[in-house]
Short mmCIF file of C-alpha atoms in Angstrom, two decimals:
data_model
loop_
_atom_site.label_atom_id
_atom_site.label_comp_id
_atom_site.label_asym_id
_atom_site.label_seq_id
_atom_site.Cartn_x
_atom_site.Cartn_y
_atom_site.Cartn_z
CA MET A 1 -7.09 13.21 -97.17
CA THR A 2 -8.49 11.65 -93.99
CA GLN A 3 -5.12 10.36 -92.85
CA VAL A 4 -3.40 13.67 -93.54
CA ASP A 5 -6.06 15.64 -91.70
CA THR A 6 -5.76 13.33 -88.70
CA ALA A 7 -2.00 13.63 -88.57
CA GLU A 8 -2.11 17.39 -88.89
CA THR A 9 -4.75 17.96 -86.30
CA GLY A 10 -3.27 15.41 -83.85
CA GLN A 11 -6.76 13.99 -83.25
CA GLY A 12 -7.94 10.46 -83.63
CA GLY A 13 -8.93 7.57 -81.39
CA ALA A 14 -5.80 7.61 -79.20
CA GLY A 15 -7.05 10.24 -76.62
CA PRO A 16 -4.90 13.06 -75.10
CA GLN A 17 -1.33 13.32 -76.31
CA ASP A 18 1.84 13.95 -74.30
CA THR A 19 2.29 17.67 -73.97
CA GLY A 20 6.05 17.34 -73.41
CA PRO A 21 8.39 17.29 -70.46
CA GLY A 22 7.59 19.55 -67.45
CA ILE A 23 3.97 19.92 -68.47
CA ARG A 24 1.38 17.83 -66.52
CA HIS A 25 -2.33 17.46 -66.95
CA PRO A 26 -4.38 19.69 -64.58
CA GLY A 27 -6.12 16.67 -63.00
CA THR A 28 -2.77 15.04 -62.19
CA ARG A 29 -1.47 18.22 -60.55
CA ARG A 30 -4.57 18.52 -58.35
CA ALA A 31 -4.22 14.90 -57.17
CA ALA A 32 -0.56 15.44 -56.29
CA VAL A 33 -1.41 18.57 -54.28
CA ARG A 34 -4.10 16.70 -52.37
CA ARG A 35 -1.68 13.88 -51.55
CA ALA A 36 0.93 16.37 -50.32
CA ILE A 37 -1.61 18.14 -48.08
CA ARG A 38 -2.74 14.83 -46.61
CA THR A 39 0.86 13.81 -45.94
CA VAL A 40 1.68 17.08 -44.19
CA SER A 41 -1.53 17.22 -42.15
CA ARG A 42 -1.51 13.55 -41.11
CA PRO A 43 -0.20 13.34 -37.47
CA GLY A 44 3.02 11.39 -37.14
CA PRO A 45 3.84 8.99 -34.31
CA TRP A 46 5.16 11.85 -32.17
CA LYS A 47 2.02 13.96 -32.65
CA ARG A 48 -0.49 11.17 -32.01
CA GLY A 49 -1.75 10.37 -28.51
CA LEU A 50 -0.69 13.61 -26.85
CA VAL A 51 -3.48 13.23 -24.27
CA LEU A 52 -2.15 9.77 -23.38
CA ALA A 53 1.35 11.21 -23.09
CA ALA A 54 0.09 13.94 -20.75
CA LEU A 55 -1.71 11.38 -18.59
CA ALA A 56 1.44 9.26 -18.39
CA LEU A 57 3.50 12.24 -17.26
CA LEU A 58 0.85 13.17 -14.68
CA LEU A 59 0.86 9.62 -13.32
CA GLY A 60 4.63 9.66 -12.99
CA LEU A 61 4.60 13.02 -11.22
CA VAL A 62 1.94 11.85 -8.75
CA MET A 63 4.12 8.87 -7.79
CA LEU A 64 7.31 10.90 -7.64
CA LEU A 65 5.83 13.81 -5.71
CA HIS A 66 3.22 12.01 -3.60
CA ALA A 67 4.73 13.50 -0.44
CA LYS A 68 3.97 16.99 -1.80
CA ILE A 69 0.24 16.33 -2.27
CA PRO A 70 -1.43 18.39 0.48
CA ASN A 71 -3.64 16.89 3.17
CA ARG A 72 -5.65 20.06 3.62
CA ILE A 73 -8.55 18.78 1.53
CA GLY A 74 -9.89 15.47 2.80
CA ASN A 75 -6.44 14.06 3.64
CA LEU A 76 -5.89 13.58 -0.09
CA GLY A 77 -2.15 13.04 0.32
CA SER A 78 -2.59 10.23 2.83
CA LEU A 79 -5.26 8.61 0.68
CA VAL A 80 -2.96 8.60 -2.35
CA GLU A 81 -0.12 7.15 -0.28
CA THR A 82 -2.37 4.41 1.09
CA VAL A 83 -3.16 3.06 -2.38
CA LEU A 84 0.11 4.14 -4.01
CA PRO A 85 1.21 0.64 -5.18
CA TRP A 86 -2.01 0.26 -7.15
CA PHE A 87 -1.21 3.31 -9.28
CA GLY A 88 1.00 0.92 -11.22
CA LEU A 89 -2.13 -0.63 -12.77
CA PHE A 90 -2.57 2.51 -14.87
CA ILE A 91 0.73 1.84 -16.65
CA PRO A 92 -0.39 -1.18 -18.76
CA LEU A 93 -3.69 0.58 -19.51
CA LEU A 94 -1.88 3.64 -20.84
CA LEU A 95 0.57 1.43 -22.72
CA ALA A 96 -2.30 -0.38 -24.45
CA GLY A 97 -3.75 2.98 -25.47
CA ALA A 98 -0.37 4.19 -26.74
CA LEU A 99 0.11 1.08 -28.88
CA TRP A 100 -3.43 1.31 -30.24
CA ARG A 101 -2.85 4.96 -31.19
CA ARG A 102 0.70 4.16 -32.40
CA SER A 103 1.91 7.05 -30.30
CA ALA A 104 5.66 7.25 -29.82
CA SER A 105 5.30 10.25 -27.50
CA ALA A 106 2.99 8.34 -25.13
CA VAL A 107 5.30 5.33 -25.04
CA VAL A 108 8.28 7.50 -24.15
CA ALA A 109 6.26 9.44 -21.55
CA LEU A 110 5.39 6.14 -19.85
CA LEU A 111 9.04 5.72 -18.90
CA LEU A 112 8.49 8.26 -16.09
CA PRO A 113 5.76 6.33 -14.19
CA VAL A 114 7.53 3.03 -14.82
CA LEU A 115 10.77 4.29 -13.29
CA ALA A 116 8.89 6.01 -10.45
CA TRP A 117 6.97 2.84 -9.55
CA LEU A 118 10.08 0.67 -9.69
CA ASN A 119 11.93 3.15 -7.51
CA LEU A 120 9.15 3.00 -4.90
CA PHE A 121 8.17 -0.66 -5.01
CA GLY A 122 10.61 -2.52 -7.22
CA GLY A 123 12.41 -3.88 -4.16
CA LEU A 124 9.21 -5.62 -3.03
CA LEU A 125 9.15 -7.72 -6.19
CA SER A 126 12.14 -9.74 -5.01
CA ASN A 127 12.23 -12.22 -2.16
CA LYS A 128 14.40 -10.71 0.57
CA SER A 129 13.65 -13.32 3.21
CA HIS A 130 16.14 -15.92 4.34
CA PRO A 131 15.99 -18.77 6.85
CA GLY A 132 16.74 -18.11 10.47
CA GLY A 133 15.48 -15.95 13.25
CA ASP A 134 16.03 -16.10 17.00
CA LEU A 135 12.40 -15.25 17.67
CA ILE A 136 9.19 -15.49 15.67
CA VAL A 137 6.65 -12.75 16.32
CA ALA A 138 3.13 -12.57 14.95
CA SER A 139 0.19 -10.20 15.04
CA HIS A 140 -3.48 -10.64 14.25
CA ASN A 141 -6.57 -8.46 14.43
CA VAL A 142 -8.87 -11.31 15.40
CA GLY A 143 -12.02 -9.34 14.58
CA ALA A 144 -14.81 -8.40 16.96
CA ASP A 145 -17.29 -10.30 14.75
CA ASN A 146 -15.14 -13.42 14.45
CA PRO A 147 -17.58 -16.37 14.44
CA ASP A 148 -14.94 -18.86 15.64
CA PRO A 149 -12.53 -17.37 18.20
CA ALA A 150 -11.50 -20.81 19.46
CA GLY A 151 -10.61 -21.99 15.95
CA THR A 152 -8.68 -18.78 15.30
CA ALA A 153 -6.71 -19.29 18.52
CA ARG A 154 -5.83 -22.87 17.58
CA ASP A 155 -4.66 -21.77 14.11
CA LEU A 156 -2.45 -19.10 15.64
CA ALA A 157 -0.98 -21.48 18.20
CA ALA A 158 -0.06 -23.83 15.35
CA SER A 159 1.83 -21.03 13.56
CA GLY A 160 4.90 -21.56 15.72
CA ALA A 161 5.10 -17.92 16.83
CA ASP A 162 7.03 -17.34 20.06
CA VAL A 163 5.29 -14.04 20.70
CA LEU A 164 1.73 -13.46 19.54
CA ALA A 165 -0.17 -10.16 19.61
CA LEU A 166 -3.95 -10.01 19.28
CA GLU A 167 -6.06 -6.96 18.60
CA GLU A 168 -9.82 -6.36 18.80
CA ILE A 169 -10.40 -8.83 21.63
CA THR A 170 -13.98 -8.63 22.87
CA PRO A 171 -14.96 -9.42 26.48
CA GLN A 172 -17.03 -12.34 25.19
CA ALA A 173 -14.18 -13.88 23.19
CA LYS A 174 -11.38 -13.23 25.69
CA PRO A 175 -11.94 -16.43 27.75
CA GLN A 176 -11.82 -18.54 24.59
CA TYR A 177 -8.50 -17.06 23.49
CA GLU A 178 -7.06 -17.54 26.96
CA LYS A 179 -8.22 -21.15 27.11
CA GLU A 180 -7.02 -22.19 23.64
CA LEU A 181 -3.67 -20.41 23.86
CA ALA A 182 -2.79 -21.36 27.43
CA LYS A 183 -0.94 -24.56 26.56
CA ALA A 184 1.33 -23.02 23.90
CA TYR A 185 1.80 -19.70 25.68
CA PRO A 186 2.25 -19.84 29.46
CA TYR A 187 2.62 -16.05 29.71
CA HIS A 188 0.09 -13.50 28.56
CA THR A 189 -1.37 -10.10 29.28
CA VAL A 190 -4.54 -8.40 28.07
CA GLN A 191 -4.95 -4.64 28.34
CA GLY A 192 -8.37 -3.55 27.15
CA THR A 193 -8.91 -4.90 23.63
CA VAL A 194 -5.28 -5.85 22.91
CA GLY A 195 -3.19 -8.68 24.30
CA LEU A 196 0.14 -10.45 24.06
CA TRP A 197 0.77 -14.20 24.45
CA SER A 198 4.35 -15.37 24.90
CA LYS A 199 6.41 -18.52 25.39
CA LEU A 200 8.86 -16.37 27.33
CA PRO A 201 8.33 -14.46 30.59
CA LEU A 202 6.78 -11.00 30.52
CA SER A 203 7.42 -8.08 32.83
CA ASP A 204 6.94 -4.32 33.18
CA THR A 205 3.58 -4.49 31.42
CA ARG A 206 1.45 -1.38 31.13
CA ALA A 207 -1.16 0.24 28.97
CA VAL A 208 -0.05 2.89 26.48
CA ASP A 209 -2.29 5.91 26.01
CA ILE A 210 -2.79 6.43 22.28
CA GLU A 211 -5.47 9.06 22.93
CA MET A 212 -8.47 7.08 21.74
CA ASP A 213 -10.48 9.02 24.32
CA TYR A 214 -9.62 12.59 23.49
CA GLY A 215 -11.10 15.90 24.51
CA PRO A 216 -12.08 17.93 27.59
CA LEU A 217 -14.12 15.08 29.11
CA ALA A 218 -11.40 12.44 28.74
CA ASP A 219 -9.65 13.35 32.00
CA THR A 220 -12.89 13.13 33.96
CA LYS A 221 -13.49 9.44 33.19
CA PRO A 222 -12.40 6.77 35.70
CA VAL A 223 -9.36 4.67 34.79
CA ASP A 224 -11.33 1.41 34.81
CA ILE A 225 -13.78 2.76 32.25
CA LYS A 226 -10.99 4.02 30.00
CA MET A 227 -9.15 0.70 30.31
CA ALA A 228 -12.17 -1.17 28.96
CA TYR A 229 -11.45 0.19 25.51
CA ASN A 230 -7.69 0.64 25.81
CA ARG A 231 -6.03 -0.29 22.51
CA SER A 232 -2.28 -0.35 23.17
CA LEU A 233 0.17 -1.94 25.58
CA ARG A 234 3.86 -2.20 26.27
CA THR A 235 5.68 -5.13 27.89
CA THR A 236 9.16 -6.65 28.17
CA VAL A 237 9.87 -10.13 26.85
CA ALA A 238 12.78 -11.94 28.50
CA THR A 239 14.76 -13.56 25.68
CA ASP A 240 18.05 -15.46 25.72
CA GLN A 241 19.66 -12.46 24.02
CA GLY A 242 18.34 -9.97 26.56
CA PRO A 243 15.17 -7.95 27.18
CA LEU A 244 12.98 -7.04 24.24
CA ALA A 245 10.41 -4.24 24.50
CA VAL A 246 7.22 -5.17 22.67
CA TYR A 247 4.42 -2.76 21.85
CA VAL A 248 0.98 -3.88 20.69
CA ALA A 249 -1.37 -1.33 19.17
CA HIS A 250 -4.69 -1.07 17.40
CA LEU A 251 -4.96 2.46 16.08
CA GLY A 252 -8.20 4.21 15.19
CA SER A 253 -9.99 3.43 11.98
CA ALA A 254 -9.58 5.25 8.67
CA ARG A 255 -12.71 5.86 6.63
CA VAL A 256 -13.55 7.36 3.25
CA THR A 257 -16.75 9.40 3.29
CA PRO A 258 -18.23 11.94 0.83
CA ARG A 259 -18.37 14.60 3.53
CA THR A 260 -14.97 14.28 5.16
CA GLY A 261 -12.96 12.56 2.44
CA PHE A 262 -10.28 10.30 3.93
CA TRP A 263 -11.05 10.59 7.66
CA THR A 264 -8.05 9.59 9.80
CA ASP A 265 -8.14 11.95 12.80
CA SER A 266 -8.25 9.26 15.50
CA ARG A 267 -5.66 7.12 13.76
CA ASP A 268 -3.26 9.99 13.19
CA ARG A 269 -3.57 11.15 16.79
CA GLY A 270 -2.80 7.61 17.98
CA ALA A 271 0.17 7.30 15.61
CA GLN A 272 1.68 10.48 17.03
CA ALA A 273 1.19 9.31 20.62
CA LEU A 274 2.65 5.89 19.82
CA GLY A 275 5.64 7.48 18.11
CA LYS A 276 6.33 9.57 21.23
CA ALA A 277 6.09 6.51 23.47
CA ILE A 278 8.56 4.58 21.32
CA ALA A 279 10.92 7.55 21.20
CA ALA A 280 10.93 7.59 25.02
CA GLU A 281 11.56 3.82 25.22
CA GLN A 282 14.81 3.08 27.09
CA ASN A 283 15.28 -0.41 25.68
CA LYS A 284 17.27 -0.33 22.46
CA ARG A 285 15.55 -3.45 21.13
CA VAL A 286 11.91 -2.77 20.28
CA VAL A 287 9.21 -4.54 18.29
CA LEU A 288 5.86 -2.97 17.37
CA LEU A 289 3.01 -5.33 16.48
CA GLY A 290 -0.51 -4.40 15.55
CA ASP A 291 -3.25 -3.19 13.31
CA LEU A 292 -2.19 0.37 12.54
CA ASN A 293 -4.98 0.98 10.02
CA GLY A 294 -2.55 2.41 7.51
CA THR A 295 0.36 1.62 5.25
CA MET A 296 3.90 2.61 6.06
CA ASP A 297 3.96 4.83 2.96
CA ASP A 298 1.46 7.13 4.65
CA ARG A 299 3.08 10.31 5.99
CA ALA A 300 0.94 10.04 9.13
CA PHE A 301 3.34 7.37 10.41
CA ALA A 302 6.52 9.38 9.94
CA GLY A 303 6.98 9.60 13.71
CA ILE A 304 7.14 5.79 13.84
CA THR A 305 8.88 4.93 10.58
CA SER A 306 11.65 7.43 11.31
CA GLN A 307 12.58 5.24 14.30
CA MET A 308 11.71 1.73 13.11
CA GLN A 309 11.82 -0.36 9.96
CA SER A 310 9.10 -2.53 8.48
CA ALA A 311 9.90 -6.24 8.65
CA GLN A 312 7.98 -6.77 5.41
CA ASP A 313 9.90 -4.09 3.53
CA ALA A 314 13.25 -5.30 4.83
CA ALA A 315 12.82 -9.08 4.71
CA GLY A 316 9.53 -9.97 3.07
CA ASN A 317 8.44 -11.50 -0.20
CA GLY A 318 6.02 -9.25 -2.05
CA PHE A 319 3.70 -6.61 -0.63
CA GLY A 320 2.35 -8.72 2.24
CA PHE A 321 -1.21 -7.37 1.92
CA SER A 322 -3.35 -8.31 4.92
CA TRP A 323 -6.77 -6.68 4.51
CA PRO A 324 -9.49 -7.53 3.65
CA ALA A 325 -8.87 -11.21 4.33
CA LYS A 326 -10.83 -12.55 1.34
CA PHE A 327 -9.00 -10.38 -1.18
CA PRO A 328 -6.20 -8.35 0.45
CA VAL A 329 -5.38 -5.08 -1.27
CA VAL A 330 -3.47 -3.21 1.43
CA ARG A 331 -1.13 -3.96 4.33
CA ILE A 332 -2.44 -2.30 7.48
CA ASP A 333 -1.27 -5.01 9.90
CA GLN A 334 2.33 -4.22 10.70
CA ILE A 335 5.49 -5.56 12.30
CA LEU A 336 8.17 -2.92 12.86
CA VAL A 337 11.51 -3.34 14.60
CA ARG A 338 14.32 -1.32 16.13
CA GLY A 339 17.63 -2.69 17.39
CA VAL A 340 17.00 -6.17 15.95
CA GLU A 341 17.16 -7.49 12.39
CA PRO A 342 14.23 -9.02 10.51
CA ASP A 343 15.22 -12.26 8.74
CA ASN A 344 11.89 -12.99 7.09
CA SER A 345 8.31 -11.77 7.00
CA TRP A 346 5.16 -13.42 5.73
CA VAL A 347 1.35 -13.48 5.84
CA LEU A 348 -0.34 -16.39 7.60
CA PRO A 349 -3.47 -18.19 6.30
CA THR A 350 -6.90 -16.70 6.85
CA THR A 351 -8.89 -17.28 10.03
CA GLY A 352 -12.40 -16.24 10.98
CA SER A 353 -11.31 -12.59 11.01
CA ASP A 354 -11.56 -10.01 8.25
CA HIS A 355 -7.77 -9.51 8.61
CA ARG A 356 -4.98 -11.95 7.83
CA PRO A 357 -2.32 -12.61 10.49
CA VAL A 358 1.23 -11.45 9.79
CA ALA A 359 4.48 -12.90 11.14
CA ALA A 360 8.22 -12.26 11.07
CA GLY A 361 11.43 -13.86 12.24
CA ILE A 362 13.90 -11.55 13.96
CA THR A 363 17.48 -11.98 15.08
CA TRP A 364 20.01 -10.12 17.20
#
């Protein structure tokens, strides 16, 4: 009787029985629904990291459209252009975040800043210099606080430069530069705080007004007082290939302050005046040497860069950063040419200045 009753009732020690095809236990159905909801709601690789993708696109647009960033508020556009190469550092940071989040959308979005950076600076990654050069020119902001002007002069004389421009020459240091450079450079001129030393004869030398002293009172000051802080000159170097016009300039400083933002008024005014002087230059062969306190990506120098090319961009190896000397992060010491070809461009070893000297070989 016990066996029959068990068989008829379908109960015993075996637990729940199969209820047939198409019929599932309620607990199993609930688990399947939960799994389906989790699968649908879980973000896929294209939905993850959307913030990272947006940041990558923004970075690319800033690099592509940097010229469109207005200068109305604190010279923001010029500030961005000054540090533009360093925007590339954000690319590996965003890539690390995209890989950590496993975000396909962020990885794809990073293609925009990568291509933008390579378009702007990819050419600087290759060595474009080659041996040669009819004339070696060099420029150095020697620093008003240089503790060893004589040592700096000896280092520069040993560089082999045929034409050497110095900026920020103080009255106290001037005799030391003249003494130490006299043997290597029989010709030289100093106009205010800038000077040029040359192995070749100089002529038609004059100061260039870059409007450092600007305003209603500027015209009332005597010439000798204004010359004391003159910061630009123009001269002619007599080369075997013909006359070469050489400009030396030390433009006004650029400063970042909480009140004014990126303050460049004096520098920008000087850049415009220098651009006009070069445009009026009759000699077809021109070299500009100096501390321009800005990079050639900065729109403020359009009046100069539209007429001349950077020796570093055309024939250098790398970015050629020159300031600050201990850990250079920007190139504000420039060599630009017109009517001659740069063969090579490089940065010289540090001296007692807070700038590094720069040099270039040019040919006709």
